[in-house]
Structure formats: C-alpha cells, structure tokens
Coordinates of C-alpha atoms in Angstrom, one line a residue:
X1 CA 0.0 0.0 0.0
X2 CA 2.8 2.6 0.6
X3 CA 4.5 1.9 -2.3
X4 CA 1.5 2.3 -4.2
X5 CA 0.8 5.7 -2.5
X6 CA 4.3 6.6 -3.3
X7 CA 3.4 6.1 -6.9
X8 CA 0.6 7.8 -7.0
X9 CA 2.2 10.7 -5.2
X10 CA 5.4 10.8 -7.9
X11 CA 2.7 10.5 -10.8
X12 CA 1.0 13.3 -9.0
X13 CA 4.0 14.7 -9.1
X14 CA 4.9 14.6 -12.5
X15 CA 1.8 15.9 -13.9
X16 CA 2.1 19.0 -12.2
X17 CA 5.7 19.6 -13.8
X18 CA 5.0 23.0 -15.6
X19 CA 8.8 22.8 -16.9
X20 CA 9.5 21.6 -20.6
X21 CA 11.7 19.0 -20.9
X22 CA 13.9 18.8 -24.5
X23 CA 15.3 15.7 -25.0
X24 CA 19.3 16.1 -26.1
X25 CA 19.2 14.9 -29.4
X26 CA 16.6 17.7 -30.4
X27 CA 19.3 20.1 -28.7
X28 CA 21.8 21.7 -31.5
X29 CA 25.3 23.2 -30.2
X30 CA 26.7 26.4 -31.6
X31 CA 29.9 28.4 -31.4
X32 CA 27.7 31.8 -31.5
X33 CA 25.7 30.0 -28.4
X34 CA 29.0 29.2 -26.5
X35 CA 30.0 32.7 -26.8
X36 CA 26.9 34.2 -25.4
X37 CA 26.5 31.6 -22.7
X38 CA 29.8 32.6 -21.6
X39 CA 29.3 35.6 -21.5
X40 CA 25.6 35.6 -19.9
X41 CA 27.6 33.8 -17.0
X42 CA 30.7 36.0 -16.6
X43 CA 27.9 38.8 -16.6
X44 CA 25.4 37.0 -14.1
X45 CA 29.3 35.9 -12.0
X46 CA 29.7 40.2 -11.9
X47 CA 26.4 41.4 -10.7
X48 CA 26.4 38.9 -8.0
X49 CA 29.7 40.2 -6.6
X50 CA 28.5 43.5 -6.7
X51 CA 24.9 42.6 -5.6
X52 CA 26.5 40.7 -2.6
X53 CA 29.0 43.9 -1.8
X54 CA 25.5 46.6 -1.6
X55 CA 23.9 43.7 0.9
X56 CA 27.0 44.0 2.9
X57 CA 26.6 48.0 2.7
X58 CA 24.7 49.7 5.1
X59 CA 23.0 53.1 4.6
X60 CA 21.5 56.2 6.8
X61 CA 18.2 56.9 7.4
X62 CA 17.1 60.2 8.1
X63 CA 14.0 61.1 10.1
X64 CA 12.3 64.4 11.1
X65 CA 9.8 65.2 14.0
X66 CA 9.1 68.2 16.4
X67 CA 11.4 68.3 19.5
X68 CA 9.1 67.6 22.5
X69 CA 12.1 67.7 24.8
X70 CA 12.5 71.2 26.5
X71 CA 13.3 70.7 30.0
X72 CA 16.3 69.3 30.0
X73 CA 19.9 70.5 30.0
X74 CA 22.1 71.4 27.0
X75 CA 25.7 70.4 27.3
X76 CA 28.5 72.2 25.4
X77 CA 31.9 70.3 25.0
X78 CA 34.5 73.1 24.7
X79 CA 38.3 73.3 23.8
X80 CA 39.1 76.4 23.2
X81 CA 42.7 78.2 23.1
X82 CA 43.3 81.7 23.5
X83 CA 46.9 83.7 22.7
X84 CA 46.5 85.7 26.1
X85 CA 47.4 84.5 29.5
X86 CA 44.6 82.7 31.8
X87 CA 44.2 85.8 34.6
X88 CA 43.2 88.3 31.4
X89 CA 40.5 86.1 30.0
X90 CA 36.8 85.1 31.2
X91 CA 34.4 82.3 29.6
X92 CA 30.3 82.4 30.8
X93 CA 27.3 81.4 29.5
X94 CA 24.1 84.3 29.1
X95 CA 20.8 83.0 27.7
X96 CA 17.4 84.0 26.5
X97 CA 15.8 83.2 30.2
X98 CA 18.6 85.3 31.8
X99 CA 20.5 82.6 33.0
X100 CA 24.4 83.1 33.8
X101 CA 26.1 80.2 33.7
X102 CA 29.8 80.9 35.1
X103 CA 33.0 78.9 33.4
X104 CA 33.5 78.0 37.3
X105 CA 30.8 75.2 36.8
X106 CA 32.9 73.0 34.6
X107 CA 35.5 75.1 32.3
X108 CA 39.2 74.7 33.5
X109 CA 41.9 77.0 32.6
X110 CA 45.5 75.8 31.5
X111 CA 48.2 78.0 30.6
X112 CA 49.7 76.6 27.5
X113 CA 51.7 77.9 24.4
X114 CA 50.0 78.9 21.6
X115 CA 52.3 77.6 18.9
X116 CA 51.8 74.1 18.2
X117 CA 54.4 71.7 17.7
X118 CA 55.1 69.8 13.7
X119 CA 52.7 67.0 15.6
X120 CA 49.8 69.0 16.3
X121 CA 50.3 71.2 13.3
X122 CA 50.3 68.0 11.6
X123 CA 47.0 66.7 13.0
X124 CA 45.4 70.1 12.6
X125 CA 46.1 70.3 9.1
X126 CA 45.0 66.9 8.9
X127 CA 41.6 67.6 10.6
X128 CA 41.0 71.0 8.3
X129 CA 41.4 68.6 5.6
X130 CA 38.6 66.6 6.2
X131 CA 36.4 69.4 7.4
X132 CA 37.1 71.0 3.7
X133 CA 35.9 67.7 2.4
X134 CA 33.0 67.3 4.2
X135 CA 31.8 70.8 3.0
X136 CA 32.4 69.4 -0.5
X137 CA 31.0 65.5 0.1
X138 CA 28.0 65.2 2.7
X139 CA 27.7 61.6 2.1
X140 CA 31.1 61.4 3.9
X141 CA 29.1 62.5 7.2
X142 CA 27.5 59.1 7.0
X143 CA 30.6 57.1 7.2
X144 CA 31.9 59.2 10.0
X145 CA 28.6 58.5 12.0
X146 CA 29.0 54.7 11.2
X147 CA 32.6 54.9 12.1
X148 CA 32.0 56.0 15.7
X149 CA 34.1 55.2 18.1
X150 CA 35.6 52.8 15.9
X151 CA 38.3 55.7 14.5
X152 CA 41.0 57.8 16.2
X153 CA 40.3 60.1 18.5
X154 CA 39.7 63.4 17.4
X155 CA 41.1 65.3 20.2
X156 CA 44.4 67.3 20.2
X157 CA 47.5 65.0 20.9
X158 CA 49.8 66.5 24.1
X159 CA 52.8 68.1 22.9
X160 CA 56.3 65.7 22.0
X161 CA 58.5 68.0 23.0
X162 CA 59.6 69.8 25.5
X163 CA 59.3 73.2 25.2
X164 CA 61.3 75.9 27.6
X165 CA 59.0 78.5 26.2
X166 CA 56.7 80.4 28.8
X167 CA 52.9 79.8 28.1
X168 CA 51.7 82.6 26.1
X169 CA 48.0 81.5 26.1
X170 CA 45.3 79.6 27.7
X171 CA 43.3 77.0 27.6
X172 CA 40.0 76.1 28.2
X173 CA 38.0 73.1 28.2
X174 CA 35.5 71.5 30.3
X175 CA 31.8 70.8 29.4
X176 CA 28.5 73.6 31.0
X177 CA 25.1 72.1 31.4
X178 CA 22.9 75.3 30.1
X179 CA 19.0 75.5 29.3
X180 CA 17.7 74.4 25.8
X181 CA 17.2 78.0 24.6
X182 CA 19.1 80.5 22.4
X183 CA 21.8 81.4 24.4
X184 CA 25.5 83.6 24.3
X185 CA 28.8 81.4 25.0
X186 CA 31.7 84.1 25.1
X187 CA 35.2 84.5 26.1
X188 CA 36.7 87.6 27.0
X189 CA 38.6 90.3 28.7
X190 CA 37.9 90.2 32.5
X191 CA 36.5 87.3 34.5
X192 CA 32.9 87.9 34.4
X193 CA 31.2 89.3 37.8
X194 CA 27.3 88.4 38.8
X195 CA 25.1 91.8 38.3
X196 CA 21.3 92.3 38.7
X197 CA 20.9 93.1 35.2
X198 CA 23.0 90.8 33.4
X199 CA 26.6 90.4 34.4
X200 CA 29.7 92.2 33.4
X201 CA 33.8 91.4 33.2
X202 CA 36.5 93.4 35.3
X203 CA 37.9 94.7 32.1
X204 CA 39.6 97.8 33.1
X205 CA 42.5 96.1 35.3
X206 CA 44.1 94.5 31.7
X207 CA 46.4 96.6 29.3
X208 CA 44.5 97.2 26.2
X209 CA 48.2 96.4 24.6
X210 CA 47.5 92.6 26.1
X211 CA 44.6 92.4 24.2
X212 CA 44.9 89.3 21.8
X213 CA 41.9 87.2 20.7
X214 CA 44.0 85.2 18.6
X215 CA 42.4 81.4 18.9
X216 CA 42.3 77.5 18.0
X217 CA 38.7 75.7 18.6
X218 CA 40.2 71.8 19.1
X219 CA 36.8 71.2 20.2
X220 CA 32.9 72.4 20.8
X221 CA 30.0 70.1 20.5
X222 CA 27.0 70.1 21.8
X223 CA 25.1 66.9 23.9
X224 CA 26.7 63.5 24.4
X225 CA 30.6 63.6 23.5
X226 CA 31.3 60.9 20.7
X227 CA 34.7 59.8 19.7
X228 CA 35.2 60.0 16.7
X229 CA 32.7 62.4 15.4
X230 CA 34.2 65.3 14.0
X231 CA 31.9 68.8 14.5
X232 CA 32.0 72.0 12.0
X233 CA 34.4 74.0 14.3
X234 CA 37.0 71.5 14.7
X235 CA 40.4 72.5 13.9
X236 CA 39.5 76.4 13.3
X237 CA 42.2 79.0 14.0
X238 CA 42.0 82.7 13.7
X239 CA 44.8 84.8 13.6
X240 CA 43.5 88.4 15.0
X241 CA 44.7 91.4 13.0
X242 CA 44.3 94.4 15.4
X243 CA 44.1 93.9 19.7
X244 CA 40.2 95.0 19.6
X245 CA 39.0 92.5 17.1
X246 CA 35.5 90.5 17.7
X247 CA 35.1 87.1 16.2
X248 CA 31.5 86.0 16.6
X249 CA 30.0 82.6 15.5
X250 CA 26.4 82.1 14.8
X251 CA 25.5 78.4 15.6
X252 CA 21.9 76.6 15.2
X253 CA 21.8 73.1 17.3
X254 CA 19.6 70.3 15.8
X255 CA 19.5 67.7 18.3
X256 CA 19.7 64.3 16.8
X257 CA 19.8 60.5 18.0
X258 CA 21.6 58.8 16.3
X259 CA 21.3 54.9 16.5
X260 CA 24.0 52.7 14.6
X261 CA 25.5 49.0 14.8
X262 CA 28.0 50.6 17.2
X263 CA 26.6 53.3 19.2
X264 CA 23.3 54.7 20.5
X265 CA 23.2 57.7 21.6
X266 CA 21.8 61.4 22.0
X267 CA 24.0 64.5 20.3
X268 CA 23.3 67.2 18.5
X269 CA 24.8 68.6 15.2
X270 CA 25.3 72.2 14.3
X271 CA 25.9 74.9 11.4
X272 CA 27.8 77.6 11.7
X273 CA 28.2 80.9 10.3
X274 CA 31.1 83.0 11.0
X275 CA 31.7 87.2 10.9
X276 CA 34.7 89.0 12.5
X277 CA 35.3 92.5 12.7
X278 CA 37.6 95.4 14.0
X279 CA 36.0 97.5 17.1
X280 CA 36.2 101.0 16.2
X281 CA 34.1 103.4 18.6
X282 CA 35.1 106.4 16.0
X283 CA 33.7 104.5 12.9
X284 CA 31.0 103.3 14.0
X285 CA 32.0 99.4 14.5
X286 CA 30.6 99.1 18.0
X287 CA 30.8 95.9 20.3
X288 CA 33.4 94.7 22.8
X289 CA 36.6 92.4 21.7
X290 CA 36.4 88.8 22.5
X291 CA 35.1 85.5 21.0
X292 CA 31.4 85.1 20.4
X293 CA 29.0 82.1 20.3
X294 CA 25.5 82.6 19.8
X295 CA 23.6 79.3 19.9
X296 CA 20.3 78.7 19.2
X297 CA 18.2 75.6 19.4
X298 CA 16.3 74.2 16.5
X299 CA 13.0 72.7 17.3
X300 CA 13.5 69.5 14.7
X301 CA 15.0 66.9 15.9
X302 CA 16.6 64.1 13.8
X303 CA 16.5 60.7 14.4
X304 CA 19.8 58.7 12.3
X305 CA 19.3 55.1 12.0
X306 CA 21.6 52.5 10.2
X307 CA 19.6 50.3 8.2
X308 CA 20.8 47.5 5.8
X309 CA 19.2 45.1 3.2
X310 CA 17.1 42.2 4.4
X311 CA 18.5 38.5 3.5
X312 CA 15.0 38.1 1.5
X313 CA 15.4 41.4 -0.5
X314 CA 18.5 39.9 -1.2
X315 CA 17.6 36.9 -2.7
X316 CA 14.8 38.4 -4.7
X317 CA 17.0 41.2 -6.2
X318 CA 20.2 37.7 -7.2
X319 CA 16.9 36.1 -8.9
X320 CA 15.9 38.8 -10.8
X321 CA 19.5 39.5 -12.3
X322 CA 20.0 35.6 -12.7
X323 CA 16.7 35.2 -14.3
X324 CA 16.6 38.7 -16.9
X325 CA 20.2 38.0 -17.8
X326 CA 18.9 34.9 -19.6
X327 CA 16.0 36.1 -21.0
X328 CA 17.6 39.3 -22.1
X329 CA 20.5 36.8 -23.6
X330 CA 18.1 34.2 -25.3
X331 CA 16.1 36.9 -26.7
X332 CA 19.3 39.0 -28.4
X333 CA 20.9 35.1 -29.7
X334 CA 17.7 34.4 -31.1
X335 CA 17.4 37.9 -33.3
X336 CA 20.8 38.0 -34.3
X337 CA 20.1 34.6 -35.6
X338 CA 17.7 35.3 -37.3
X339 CA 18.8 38.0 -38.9
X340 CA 22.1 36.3 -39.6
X341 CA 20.2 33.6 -41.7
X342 CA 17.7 36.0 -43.3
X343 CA 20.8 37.6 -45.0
X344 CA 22.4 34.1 -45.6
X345 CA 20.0 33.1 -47.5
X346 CA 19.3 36.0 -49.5
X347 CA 22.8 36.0 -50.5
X348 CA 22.2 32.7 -51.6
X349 CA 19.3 32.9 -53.4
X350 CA 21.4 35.9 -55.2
X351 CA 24.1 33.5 -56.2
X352 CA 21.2 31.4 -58.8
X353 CA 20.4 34.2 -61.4
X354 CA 19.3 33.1 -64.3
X355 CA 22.1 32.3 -67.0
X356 CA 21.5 32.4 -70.8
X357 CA 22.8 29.2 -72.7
X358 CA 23.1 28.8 -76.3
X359 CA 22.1 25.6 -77.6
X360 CA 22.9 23.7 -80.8
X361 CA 19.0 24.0 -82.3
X362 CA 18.8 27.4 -81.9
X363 CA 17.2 28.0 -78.6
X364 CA 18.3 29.5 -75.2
X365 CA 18.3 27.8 -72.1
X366 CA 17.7 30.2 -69.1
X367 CA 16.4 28.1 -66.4
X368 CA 17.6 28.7 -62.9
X369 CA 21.0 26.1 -62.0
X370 CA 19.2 22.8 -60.1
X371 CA 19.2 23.4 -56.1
X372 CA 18.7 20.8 -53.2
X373 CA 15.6 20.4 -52.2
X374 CA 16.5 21.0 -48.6
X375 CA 18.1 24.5 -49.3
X376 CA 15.1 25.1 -51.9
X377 CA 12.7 24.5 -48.5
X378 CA 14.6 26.2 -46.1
X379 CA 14.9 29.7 -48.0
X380 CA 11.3 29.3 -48.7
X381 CA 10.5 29.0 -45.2
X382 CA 12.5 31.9 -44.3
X383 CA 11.1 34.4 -46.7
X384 CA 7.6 33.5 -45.0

C-alpha cells in the first residue's frame, strides 16, 4: 500500500511539472551559443559580486519630528585656546531666560603655548582637511557616524617635545550644562562678575596692549561627546589682525539620536556661520573684543538610523539579475540569428540568377542552375 501511494504521489508529481523537458538529441550546439552563454555567466558571476558587496553595505536613514524635549539641559563640549594669558581672560554662558552660567561650573583654565608643535600642526592640518571635504561631500558624514568610536580620536595630541618657552595663552575646556534655549557662550577680557541686570567682566585692570583674541577651537560640540565624530568647528584657527577684534559665530543646534551598529546615543549637530570685525568706537563698529557664540536651538529633531538590506530582498534582487540575464541573452541570440540567416539566405538565393545558354538548335536555355531540395525549402520558409 505505501508503495502504491508513493506512486501515485510521484505520478501526482509529474503531472504537475509545468517545466519543458527537451530531449538532447533535439538540442543543436553552436559556437555563436557558446559565446553568449559565456558571456551571460561572466555577466550574471559580476552582478552577484557587486549585488553581494551593496547587501553588505549599510546606509543612513534620516528622520524628522518636532522636539518635545525642552526641560532638560544642554551640554556644550568646549576646547578652546586663547593667545593671552589665563588671569586676562573670562568664559560664561548668558541665555534668553537670563540665566548666567559661570566657566567655574565645569570650564578649567590651563596656561599653554599657543604655537603648536610639527605633531599638532600636523594633526590640525589633517583635521581641516577633512572638514574642507566634508563641505564638499555630505555623504562622507555618514561614514563618520557609522565609524564611531571605531576611528581615532579626534582630540588634540599633548605636545612631543619639550618646550622651555613660557605659556603665552590659555586654555579652556570642560563641558557647561545650560538650558535648551538660544543662548550667548563668550570669552573675553575680565572674569565675568554676577550683576542684577546681566553680568559684566572686570575689564579695566588689563592693558589694552595685552589684548589678543587670537584662537584655535580643538573642540565644541553640543550633547553626548562621541569619539570620533568630528563637528563644524573642529580645527579652526583665527589669527586676530588688530588687539580690539570681535570674532563672533552664529551656531543653530539640531538635536539628533543617532542609533547605529556601534553606538546609541543622543548629540546634537550644528551649522555655523562666522563674521569677525575690527571694534572701532570712531567709525561706527561698535561691540566689545572677544570671542562670540551665539547658539540657538532648532526645534527639529533628527533621528539617524543605520539600516541595511534584508536577507530576503537579497535573494529576490540575485533572482531577478539571474533570471533577466537569460531572458535578455536568449532573446538578443535568437534575433541576431535570425537575422544572420535572413541575410544568408538571400545572399544565396542571389548567387542562382538566371544564365543564358546557347544551344545547338537554336534556342536558349535560361532556367535557374538545379538546387537541393532542402536549401530550396529552407529559403522558402525563411522568406515567410
């Protein structure tokens, strides 16, 4: 009984078969057919490899929605270097709500030399290299978010050598927790003093000669700090020309969450305009010297994802290319073919014209030379 359902079941089987089946001896070989079978396959062998190398690829996905967040804290990542000594200079934080937020908080100041060694200067023109690219490719931002934390670090390397020189300038890093509104980072003359209608810096006890705003932003970010992310301001120097010179930065925050193979986290990116200008009372140019941030907070938020192809999409996308690359090869071998034998046999048919022969008796023979039957059929057949 099982062997009989087995039977019935391969019969079953076998009826259903939708493929054709040509037997061998009704299959005719071809050098033109070689060729194009070889070269269906070395075609169908190339788009796999490159097929397989965009499933291995991963892309960004970029998504928009309103910030609902607005009662938590902002941080700001700063690494800032200024050519004047650390007692002549003063870093806060003014924003919208009227909030000071004093460098005392989390900004430390370290006397260093402002002239970097051939190591730094080497990194630094390293790191303005890439920012100059960036502005030209914005695709390469996606390989810098997938690269987190797996690249170098971006930060400044310490100095190889040992320098005798005095420091000249100072440093100052740290990271301030401010409020998520538009808001005034700013270094300058005078360590800023609390006062009930702002606050103001103790200007008047420095030399106006000692005035040098002269600076190198290694770092400022905004949010989470991530290694290996590399922000618009990265890298800038400014060389001031005159001692009461204003350099001022105009900076709009987008927070983003960015969620990759490697990381998850919460930062936000930034764009920056710049403007510097000469203080002159007499001419009009008003202001006060120093270095200016203005921040304000978009209320956007982006959400990056990394997303790659699904195994399924995958194989759909191998079985189309395998499948249309013989189709698209039969088809072409078949019309060239065909038109290869349509001008065969013309030609031939050219070759029998008709051919005047005396004879003996007087009269002319101009029938057409005998053919073979087969050719006689197969030319007929073609011209249908």
């Amino acid at each position: 009984m099982r062997r009989l359902n087995r039977k019935k079941t391969l019969n079953l089987m076998k009826e259903l078969d939708a493929f054709p089946k040509v037997p061998e001896s009704y299959v005719q070989t071809s050098a033109s057919g070689g060729t194009v079978s070889l070269i269906a396959f070395t075609t169908m062998a190339f788009l796999t490899i490159m097929e397989f190398m965009v499933y291995r690829d991963t892309w960004m996905k970029y998504e928009y929605e309103v910030d609902k967040d607005f009662t938590s804290k902002l941080r700001i990542n700063i690494d800032i270097t200024v050519a004047m000594k650390c007692q002549y200079v003063g870093a806060d934080v003014l924003d919208l709500a009227e909030t000071m937020v004093a460098s005392a908080d989390g900004l430390a100041y370290e006397p260093v030399i402002f002239e970097l060694s051939p190591q730094q200067r080497e990194w630094q023109r390293m790191l303005q290299l890439i920012q100059s690219r960036l502005q030209e490719e914005h695709s390469l931002q996606d390989v810098i978010f997938k690269s987190a934390f797996r690249s170098a670090s971006t930060a400044l390397p310490p100095r190889e050598d040992n320098s005798l020189q005095p420091p000249d300038a100072c440093r100052i890093h740290g990271h301030l927790y401010v409020n998520k509104v538009a808001g005034n980072f700013h270094i300058t003359v005078g360590k800023a003093i609390p006062h009930p209608r702002g606050h103001a810096h103790l200007a008047a006890l420095v030399s106006h000669e000692a005035y040098n705003f002269s600076h190198r932003i290694d770092h400022l970010s905004f949010g989470e700090l991530i290694p290996g992310i590399i922000n618009p301001l990265d890298g800038t120097e400014k060389i001031a020309s005159d001692h009461n010179q204003m350099f001022q930065y105009f900076i709009t925050v987008v927070p983003t969450k960015l969620h990759t193979y490697e990381i998850s986290a919460e930062t936000h990116q930034f764009s920056v305009t710049e403007r510097e200008r000469v203080i002159n009372h007499a001419a009009g140019s008003h202001g006060v010297s120093g270095i200016f941030m203005k921040y304000d907070i978009s209320s956007l938020m982006v959400t990056v994802t990394e997303e790659h192809m699904p195994f399924w999409q995958f194989l759909v996308r191998l079985c189309g290319i395998i499948g249309g690359i013989f189709s698209t090869t039969g088809i072409l071998h078949g019309i060239g073919r065909f038109i290869v034998e349509i001008i065969c046999c013309r030609f031939r048919l050219g070759s029998y014209k008709s051919i005047s022969v005396p004879l003996p008796d007087g009269y002319i023979n101009n029938h057409l030379p005998l053919t073979t039957d087969n050719e006689q059929k197969i030319c007929l057949l073609r011209d249908k």
